[in-house]
Coordinates of N, CA and C in Angstrom, one line a residue:
A1 N -24.7 9.7 73.2 CA -25.5 9.1 72.1 C -24.6 8.8 70.9
A2 N -23.7 9.7 70.6 CA -22.8 9.4 69.5 C -21.9 8.2 69.7
K3 N -21.5 8.0 71.0 CA -20.7 6.8 71.3 C -21.4 5.5 71.1
S4 N -22.7 5.5 71.5 CA -23.5 4.3 71.4 C -23.8 4.0 70.0
T5 N -24.1 5.0 69.2 CA -24.4 4.9 67.8 C -23.2 4.4 67.1
A6 N -22.1 4.9 67.4 CA -20.8 4.5 66.7 C -20.5 3.0 67.1
F7 N -20.8 2.7 68.3 CA -20.5 1.3 68.7 C -21.4 0.3 67.9
V8 N -22.7 0.7 67.8 CA -23.7 -0.2 67.1 C -23.3 -0.3 65.6
V9 N -22.9 0.8 65.0 CA -22.4 0.8 63.6 C -21.2 -0.1 63.4
G10 N -20.3 0.0 64.4 CA -19.1 -0.9 64.4 C -19.5 -2.3 64.5
W11 N -20.4 -2.6 65.4 CA -20.9 -4.0 65.7 C -21.5 -4.6 64.4
F12 N -22.4 -3.8 63.7 CA -22.9 -4.2 62.5 C -21.8 -4.5 61.5
A13 N -20.8 -3.7 61.4 CA -19.7 -3.9 60.4 C -18.9 -5.1 60.8
G14 N -18.7 -5.3 62.0 CA -17.9 -6.5 62.5 C -18.6 -7.8 62.2
V15 N -19.9 -7.9 62.5 CA -20.7 -9.1 62.3 C -20.8 -9.3 60.8
T16 N -21.1 -8.3 60.0 CA -21.2 -8.4 58.6 C -19.9 -8.9 58.0
G17 N -18.8 -8.4 58.4 CA -17.5 -8.8 57.9 C -17.2 -10.3 58.2
V18 N -17.5 -10.7 59.4 CA -17.3 -12.1 59.7 C -18.2 -13.0 58.8
V19 N -19.4 -12.7 58.7 CA -20.4 -13.5 57.9 C -20.0 -13.5 56.4
V20 N -19.7 -12.4 55.9 CA -19.4 -12.3 54.4 C -18.1 -13.0 54.1
V21 N -17.0 -12.8 54.9 CA -15.7 -13.4 54.6 C -15.9 -15.0 54.8
T22 N -16.5 -15.4 55.9 CA -16.7 -16.8 56.1 C -17.5 -17.5 55.0
M23 N -18.6 -16.8 54.6 CA -19.5 -17.3 53.6 C -18.7 -17.4 52.2
L24 N -18.0 -16.4 51.9 CA -17.2 -16.5 50.6 C -16.2 -17.6 50.6
L25 N -15.5 -17.8 51.8 CA -14.6 -18.9 51.9 C -15.3 -20.2 51.8
A26 N -16.4 -20.3 52.5 CA -17.2 -21.6 52.5 C -17.7 -21.9 51.1
Q27 N -18.2 -20.9 50.3 CA -18.7 -21.1 49.0 C -17.6 -21.6 48.0
S28 N -16.4 -21.0 48.2 CA -15.3 -21.4 47.3 C -14.8 -22.8 47.6
Q29 N -15.0 -23.3 48.8 CA -14.5 -24.6 49.1 C -15.6 -25.6 49.5
D30 N -16.9 -25.3 49.0 CA -18.0 -26.1 49.6 C -18.2 -27.5 49.0
L31 N -17.8 -27.8 47.8 CA -18.1 -29.1 47.3 C -16.8 -29.9 47.1
D32 N -16.9 -31.2 47.4 CA -15.8 -32.1 47.1 C -15.8 -32.3 45.6
A33 N -14.7 -32.0 45.0 CA -14.6 -32.1 43.5 C -14.9 -33.5 43.0
S34 N -14.5 -34.5 43.7 CA -14.7 -35.9 43.2 C -16.1 -36.4 43.3
S35 N -16.9 -36.0 44.3 CA -18.2 -36.5 44.4 C -19.4 -35.5 44.2
G36 N -19.1 -34.2 44.2 CA -20.1 -33.2 44.1 C -20.9 -33.1 45.4
E37 N -20.5 -33.8 46.4 CA -21.2 -33.7 47.7 C -20.5 -32.6 48.6
P38 N -21.2 -32.2 49.6 CA -20.6 -31.2 50.5 C -19.2 -31.7 51.0
A39 N -18.2 -30.8 51.0 CA -16.9 -31.2 51.5 C -16.9 -31.6 52.9
T40 N -16.1 -32.6 53.3 CA -16.1 -33.2 54.6 C -15.7 -32.1 55.6
W41 N -14.9 -31.1 55.2 CA -14.5 -30.1 56.2 C -15.7 -29.3 56.7
V42 N -16.7 -29.1 55.9 CA -17.9 -28.4 56.3 C -18.6 -29.1 57.5
S43 N -18.7 -30.4 57.3 CA -19.3 -31.2 58.4 C -18.5 -31.2 59.6
V44 N -17.2 -31.4 59.4 CA -16.2 -31.4 60.6 C -16.3 -30.0 61.3
L45 N -16.3 -28.9 60.5 CA -16.4 -27.6 61.2 C -17.7 -27.4 61.9
K46 N -18.8 -27.8 61.3 CA -20.1 -27.7 62.0 C -20.1 -28.5 63.3
L47 N -19.5 -29.7 63.2 CA -19.4 -30.6 64.4 C -18.6 -29.9 65.5
A48 N -17.4 -29.4 65.1 CA -16.5 -28.7 66.0 C -17.2 -27.5 66.7
L49 N -17.9 -26.7 65.8 CA -18.6 -25.5 66.3 C -19.7 -25.9 67.3
G50 N -20.4 -27.0 67.0 CA -21.4 -27.5 67.8 C -20.9 -27.9 69.2
V51 N -19.8 -28.7 69.2 CA -19.2 -29.1 70.4 C -18.7 -27.9 71.2
L52 N -18.1 -26.9 70.6 CA -17.6 -25.7 71.2 C -18.8 -25.0 71.9
L53 N -19.9 -24.9 71.2 CA -21.1 -24.2 71.8 C -21.7 -25.0 72.9
L54 N -21.7 -26.3 72.8 CA -22.2 -27.2 73.9 C -21.3 -27.0 75.2
F55 N -20.0 -27.0 75.0 CA -19.1 -26.7 76.1 C -19.3 -25.3 76.7
A56 N -19.5 -24.3 75.8 CA -19.8 -22.9 76.2 C -21.1 -22.9 77.0
A57 N -22.1 -23.7 76.6 CA -23.4 -23.7 77.3 C -23.2 -24.2 78.8
V58 N -22.4 -25.2 78.9 CA -22.1 -25.7 80.3 C -21.3 -24.7 81.1
K59 N -20.3 -24.1 80.5 CA -19.5 -23.0 81.2 C -20.4 -21.9 81.6
Q60 N -21.3 -21.4 80.7 CA -22.1 -20.3 81.0 C -23.1 -20.7 82.1
F61 N -23.7 -21.9 82.0 CA -24.6 -22.3 83.1 C -23.9 -22.3 84.4
R62 N -22.7 -22.8 84.5 CA -22.0 -22.9 85.8 C -21.5 -21.5 86.3
S63 N -21.5 -20.5 85.4 CA -21.0 -19.2 85.8 C -22.2 -18.3 86.3
R64 N -23.4 -18.9 86.3 CA -24.5 -18.1 86.8 C -24.2 -17.6 88.3
P65 N -24.7 -16.4 88.6 CA -24.5 -16.0 90.0 C -25.4 -16.9 90.9
A66 N -24.9 -17.1 92.1 CA -25.6 -17.9 93.1 C -26.9 -17.1 93.5
P67 N -27.9 -17.8 94.0 CA -29.1 -17.0 94.5 C -28.7 -15.9 95.5
G68 N -29.2 -14.7 95.2 CA -28.8 -13.6 96.1 C -27.5 -12.9 95.7
E69 N -26.7 -13.5 94.9 CA -25.5 -12.9 94.5 C -25.7 -11.9 93.3
E70 N -25.1 -10.8 93.3 CA -25.2 -9.8 92.3 C -24.2 -10.1 91.1
A71 N -24.8 -10.1 89.9 CA -23.9 -10.3 88.7 C -23.3 -9.0 88.4
S72 N -22.1 -9.0 87.7 CA -21.5 -7.8 87.3 C -21.4 -7.8 85.8
L73 N -21.3 -6.5 85.3 CA -21.1 -6.3 83.8 C -19.7 -6.8 83.4
P74 N -19.5 -7.2 82.2 CA -18.1 -7.4 81.7 C -17.3 -6.2 81.8
A75 N -16.0 -6.3 82.0 CA -15.1 -5.2 82.2 C -15.1 -4.3 81.0
W76 N -15.2 -4.9 79.8 CA -15.1 -4.0 78.5 C -16.3 -3.2 78.4
L77 N -17.5 -3.7 78.9 CA -18.7 -2.9 78.8 C -18.7 -1.7 79.7
E78 N -18.1 -1.8 80.9 CA -18.0 -0.7 81.8 C -17.1 0.4 81.3
K79 N -16.2 0.1 80.4 CA -15.3 1.0 79.8 C -15.8 1.8 78.6
V80 N -16.9 1.4 78.1 CA -17.5 2.0 76.8 C -17.8 3.5 77.1
D81 N -18.3 3.8 78.3 CA -18.7 5.2 78.5 C -17.5 6.2 78.4
G82 N -16.3 5.7 78.7 CA -15.1 6.6 78.6 C -14.5 6.7 77.2
L83 N -15.0 6.0 76.2 CA -14.5 6.0 74.9 C -14.9 7.2 74.1
T84 N -14.1 7.6 73.1 CA -14.5 8.5 72.1 C -15.4 7.8 71.1
P85 N -16.2 8.5 70.3 CA -17.0 7.8 69.3 C -16.2 7.0 68.3
A86 N -15.0 7.5 67.9 CA -14.1 6.7 67.0 C -13.7 5.4 67.7
K87 N -13.3 5.5 68.9 CA -12.8 4.3 69.7 C -14.0 3.3 69.9
A88 N -15.2 3.9 70.1 CA -16.4 3.0 70.3 C -16.7 2.3 69.0
L89 N -16.6 3.0 67.9 CA -16.8 2.4 66.5 C -15.8 1.2 66.4
G90 N -14.5 1.5 66.7 CA -13.5 0.4 66.5 C -13.8 -0.7 67.5
L91 N -14.2 -0.5 68.7 CA -14.5 -1.5 69.6 C -15.7 -2.4 69.1
G92 N -16.7 -1.7 68.6 CA -17.8 -2.4 68.1 C -17.5 -3.2 66.9
A93 N -16.6 -2.8 66.1 CA -16.2 -3.6 64.9 C -15.3 -4.8 65.3
V94 N -14.5 -4.7 66.3 CA -13.5 -5.7 66.7 C -14.2 -6.8 67.6
L95 N -15.1 -6.4 68.5 CA -15.7 -7.4 69.4 C -16.3 -8.6 68.7
P96 N -17.1 -8.5 67.6 CA -17.6 -9.7 67.0 C -16.6 -10.6 66.5
V97 N -15.4 -10.1 66.2 CA -14.3 -10.9 65.7 C -13.5 -11.6 66.8
V98 N -13.4 -11.0 68.0 CA -12.6 -11.5 69.1 C -13.5 -12.2 70.2
N99 N -14.8 -11.9 70.2 CA -15.7 -12.6 71.1 C -16.1 -13.9 70.6
V100 N -15.6 -15.0 71.2 CA -15.8 -16.3 70.7 C -17.2 -16.7 70.5
K101 N -18.1 -16.2 71.5 CA -19.5 -16.5 71.4 C -20.1 -16.0 70.1
V102 N -19.8 -14.7 69.8 CA -20.4 -14.1 68.6 C -19.7 -14.7 67.4
L103 N -18.5 -14.9 67.4 CA -17.7 -15.4 66.3 C -18.2 -16.8 65.8
V104 N -18.4 -17.7 66.8 CA -18.9 -19.0 66.5 C -20.3 -19.0 65.9
L105 N -21.2 -18.2 66.4 CA -22.5 -18.1 65.9 C -22.5 -17.5 64.5
A106 N -21.7 -16.4 64.2 CA -21.6 -15.8 62.9 C -21.0 -16.8 61.9
V107 N -20.0 -17.5 62.3 CA -19.4 -18.4 61.3 C -20.3 -19.6 61.0
A108 N -21.0 -20.1 62.0 CA -22.0 -21.1 61.8 C -23.1 -20.6 60.8
A109 N -23.6 -19.4 61.0 CA -24.6 -18.9 60.1 C -24.1 -18.7 58.7
A110 N -22.9 -18.2 58.6 CA -22.3 -18.0 57.3 C -22.1 -19.4 56.5
I111 N -21.7 -20.4 57.2 CA -21.6 -21.7 56.6 C -22.9 -22.2 56.1
T112 N -23.9 -22.0 57.0 CA -25.3 -22.5 56.6 C -25.8 -21.7 55.4
I113 N -25.6 -20.4 55.4 CA -26.0 -19.6 54.2 C -25.3 -20.1 53.0
A114 N -24.0 -20.3 53.1 CA -23.2 -20.7 51.9 C -23.7 -22.0 51.4
R115 N -24.0 -22.9 52.3 CA -24.4 -24.3 51.9 C -25.8 -24.3 51.2
A116 N -26.6 -23.2 51.4 CA -27.9 -23.1 50.8 C -27.9 -23.0 49.3
N117 N -26.8 -22.6 48.7 CA -26.6 -22.5 47.3 C -27.7 -21.5 46.7
L118 N -27.8 -20.3 47.3 CA -28.7 -19.3 46.9 C -28.1 -18.5 45.8
S119 N -28.9 -17.7 45.1 CA -28.4 -16.8 44.1 C -27.8 -15.6 44.8
G120 N -27.0 -14.8 44.0 CA -26.3 -13.7 44.6 C -27.2 -12.8 45.4
G121 N -28.4 -12.4 44.7 CA -29.3 -11.5 45.4 C -30.0 -12.1 46.6
D122 N -30.3 -13.4 46.6 CA -30.9 -14.1 47.7 C -29.8 -14.2 48.9
N123 N -28.6 -14.4 48.5 CA -27.5 -14.4 49.5 C -27.5 -13.1 50.3
V124 N -27.5 -12.0 49.5 CA -27.5 -10.7 50.1 C -28.7 -10.5 51.1
V125 N -29.9 -10.9 50.6 CA -31.1 -10.7 51.5 C -30.9 -11.5 52.8
V126 N -30.5 -12.8 52.7 CA -30.3 -13.6 53.8 C -29.3 -13.1 54.8
V127 N -28.2 -12.6 54.2 CA -27.1 -12.0 55.1 C -27.6 -10.8 55.8
V128 N -28.3 -9.9 55.1 CA -28.9 -8.7 55.7 C -29.8 -9.1 56.8
V129 N -30.7 -10.0 56.6 CA -31.7 -10.4 57.6 C -31.0 -11.0 58.8
F130 N -30.0 -11.9 58.5 CA -29.3 -12.5 59.7 C -28.6 -11.4 60.5
V131 N -27.9 -10.5 59.8 CA -27.1 -9.5 60.5 C -28.1 -8.6 61.3
L132 N -29.2 -8.2 60.7 CA -30.2 -7.4 61.5 C -30.7 -8.1 62.7
I133 N -31.0 -9.4 62.6 CA -31.4 -10.2 63.8 C -30.3 -10.4 64.8
A134 N -29.1 -10.7 64.3 CA -28.0 -10.9 65.2 C -27.6 -9.7 65.9
C135 N -27.7 -8.5 65.3 CA -27.3 -7.3 65.9 C -28.5 -6.6 66.7
S136 N -29.7 -7.1 66.6 CA -30.8 -6.4 67.2 C -30.7 -6.2 68.7
T137 N -30.1 -7.1 69.4 CA -30.0 -7.0 70.8 C -29.0 -5.9 71.2
V138 N -28.1 -5.6 70.3 CA -27.1 -4.5 70.5 C -27.7 -3.2 70.1
A139 N -28.5 -3.2 69.0 CA -29.0 -2.0 68.4 C -30.3 -1.5 69.1
A140 N -31.1 -2.4 69.6 CA -32.4 -2.1 70.1 C -32.4 -1.0 71.2
P141 N -31.5 -1.2 72.2 CA -31.5 -0.1 73.3 C -31.1 1.3 72.7
V142 N -30.2 1.3 71.8 CA -29.8 2.6 71.2 C -30.9 3.2 70.4
V143 N -31.6 2.4 69.6 CA -32.8 2.9 68.8 C -33.9 3.3 69.8
M144 N -34.1 2.5 70.8 CA -35.2 2.9 71.8 C -34.8 4.3 72.4
Y145 N -33.6 4.5 72.8 CA -33.2 5.7 73.4 C -33.3 6.9 72.4
R146 N -32.9 6.6 71.2 CA -33.0 7.7 70.2 C -34.5 8.1 69.9
V147 N -35.4 7.1 70.0 CA -36.8 7.4 69.7 C -37.5 8.0 70.9
M148 N -37.2 7.4 72.1 CA -38.0 7.9 73.3 C -37.2 8.9 74.1
G149 N -35.9 9.0 73.9 CA -35.2 10.0 74.7 C -35.1 9.5 76.2
E150 N -35.1 10.5 77.1 CA -35.0 10.2 78.5 C -36.1 9.3 79.1
R151 N -37.2 9.3 78.4 CA -38.3 8.4 78.9 C -38.0 6.9 78.8
A152 N -37.0 6.6 78.0 CA -36.6 5.2 77.8 C -35.7 4.8 78.9
Q153 N -35.0 5.7 79.6 CA -34.0 5.3 80.6 C -34.5 4.4 81.7
P154 N -35.6 4.6 82.3 CA -36.1 3.6 83.3 C -36.2 2.2 82.8
K155 N -36.8 2.1 81.6 CA -37.0 0.8 80.9 C -35.6 0.1 80.6
L156 N -34.7 1.0 80.1 CA -33.4 0.5 79.7 C -32.6 0.0 81.0
D157 N -32.8 0.8 82.0 CA -32.1 0.4 83.3 C -32.6 -0.9 83.8
S158 N -33.9 -1.1 83.7 CA -34.6 -2.3 84.2 C -34.1 -3.5 83.4
A159 N -34.1 -3.3 82.0 CA -33.7 -4.4 81.1 C -32.2 -4.7 81.4
K160 N -31.4 -3.7 81.6 CA -30.0 -3.9 81.8 C -29.8 -4.7 83.1
A161 N -30.5 -4.4 84.1 CA -30.4 -5.1 85.4 C -30.8 -6.6 85.2
W162 N -31.9 -6.8 84.5 CA -32.4 -8.2 84.3 C -31.4 -9.0 83.5
L163 N -30.9 -8.4 82.4 CA -30.0 -9.0 81.5 C -28.6 -9.3 82.2
T164 N -28.2 -8.4 83.0 CA -26.9 -8.6 83.7 C -27.0 -9.7 84.7
Q165 N -28.1 -9.8 85.4 CA -28.4 -10.9 86.4 C -28.6 -12.2 85.7
N166 N -29.2 -12.3 84.5 CA -29.6 -13.5 83.9 C -28.8 -13.8 82.6
N167 N -27.8 -13.1 82.3 CA -27.0 -13.3 81.1 C -26.5 -14.7 81.0
A168 N -25.9 -15.2 82.0 CA -25.3 -16.6 81.9 C -26.4 -17.6 81.6
A169 N -27.5 -17.6 82.2 CA -28.6 -18.6 81.9 C -29.1 -18.4 80.5
V170 N -29.3 -17.2 80.1 CA -29.9 -16.9 78.7 C -28.8 -17.4 77.7
M171 N -27.6 -17.1 77.9 CA -26.5 -17.5 76.9 C -26.4 -19.1 76.9
A172 N -26.5 -19.7 78.1 CA -26.4 -21.1 78.2 C -27.5 -21.8 77.4
V173 N -28.7 -21.3 77.4 CA -29.8 -21.9 76.6 C -29.6 -21.7 75.2
L174 N -29.2 -20.5 74.8 CA -28.9 -20.2 73.3 C -27.8 -21.1 72.8
F175 N -26.7 -21.2 73.6 CA -25.6 -22.1 73.2 C -26.0 -23.5 73.1
L176 N -26.8 -24.0 74.0 CA -27.3 -25.3 74.0 C -28.1 -25.6 72.7
V177 N -29.0 -24.7 72.4 CA -29.8 -24.9 71.2 C -29.0 -24.9 69.9
F178 N -28.2 -23.8 69.8 CA -27.4 -23.7 68.6 C -26.3 -24.8 68.5
G179 N -25.7 -25.2 69.6 CA -24.7 -26.2 69.7 C -25.3 -27.6 69.3
A180 N -26.5 -27.9 69.8 CA -27.2 -29.1 69.4 C -27.5 -29.2 67.9
V181 N -28.0 -28.1 67.4 CA -28.3 -28.0 65.9 C -27.0 -28.2 65.1
L182 N -26.0 -27.5 65.4 CA -24.7 -27.6 64.7 C -24.1 -29.0 64.8
F183 N -24.2 -29.5 66.0 CA -23.7 -30.9 66.2 C -24.4 -31.9 65.4
G184 N -25.7 -31.8 65.3 CA -26.5 -32.7 64.5 C -26.2 -32.5 63.0
Q185 N -26.1 -31.3 62.5 CA -25.8 -31.0 61.1 C -24.4 -31.5 60.8
G186 N -23.5 -31.4 61.7 CA -22.1 -31.9 61.4 C -21.9 -33.4 61.5
I187 N -22.6 -34.0 62.4 CA -22.3 -35.4 62.6 C -23.1 -36.3 61.6
G188 N -24.3 -35.8 61.2 CA -25.1 -36.5 60.2 C -24.4 -37.0 59.0
P189 N -23.8 -36.0 58.2 CA -23.1 -36.4 57.0 C -21.9 -37.3 57.2
L190 N -21.2 -37.1 58.4 CA -20.0 -37.9 58.7 C -20.4 -39.4 59.0
L191 N -21.6 -39.6 59.4 CA -22.0 -41.0 59.7 C -22.6 -41.7 58.5
D192 N -22.9 -40.9 57.4 CA -23.5 -41.6 56.2 C -22.4 -42.3 55.5

């Protein structure tokens, strides 16, 4: 339980760090000084992130297990059980930075938040809400186990089996949706 909690805390810290750093960088470079319009680089970055996610959607869809074939867990996930709480914390903090799927979504969210031109307090609220939602799939099983104890294990095992088997299809749909949105947000201003 300590390892899983440490991993979740690290995950929250990693996602928060990516969002905050990207958002601060985007806010400092957001407007083109000559026109007062959003900087071209913001649209180009959104377009690039959108294309990257669309390619990731295709790759994920193609990596689905064939009917009757058993999907396997990622190698890093199988190793988590053997980690100390401190190493689990570190792994949780590093994965959102090195996992391209998580990184692209966090960067895209940070740019969108930065572009909203919110007040400082509103920025904090939006970042907290985004991080809570973005981390909910990692935190929910840990919270469920903490609240329900061993009674949660059959439900968690069932959810793990379903997610392991359907992960590629679920991720493909998410990448397709987010990729299309970012592509549209990026290409629109470039065509004006």
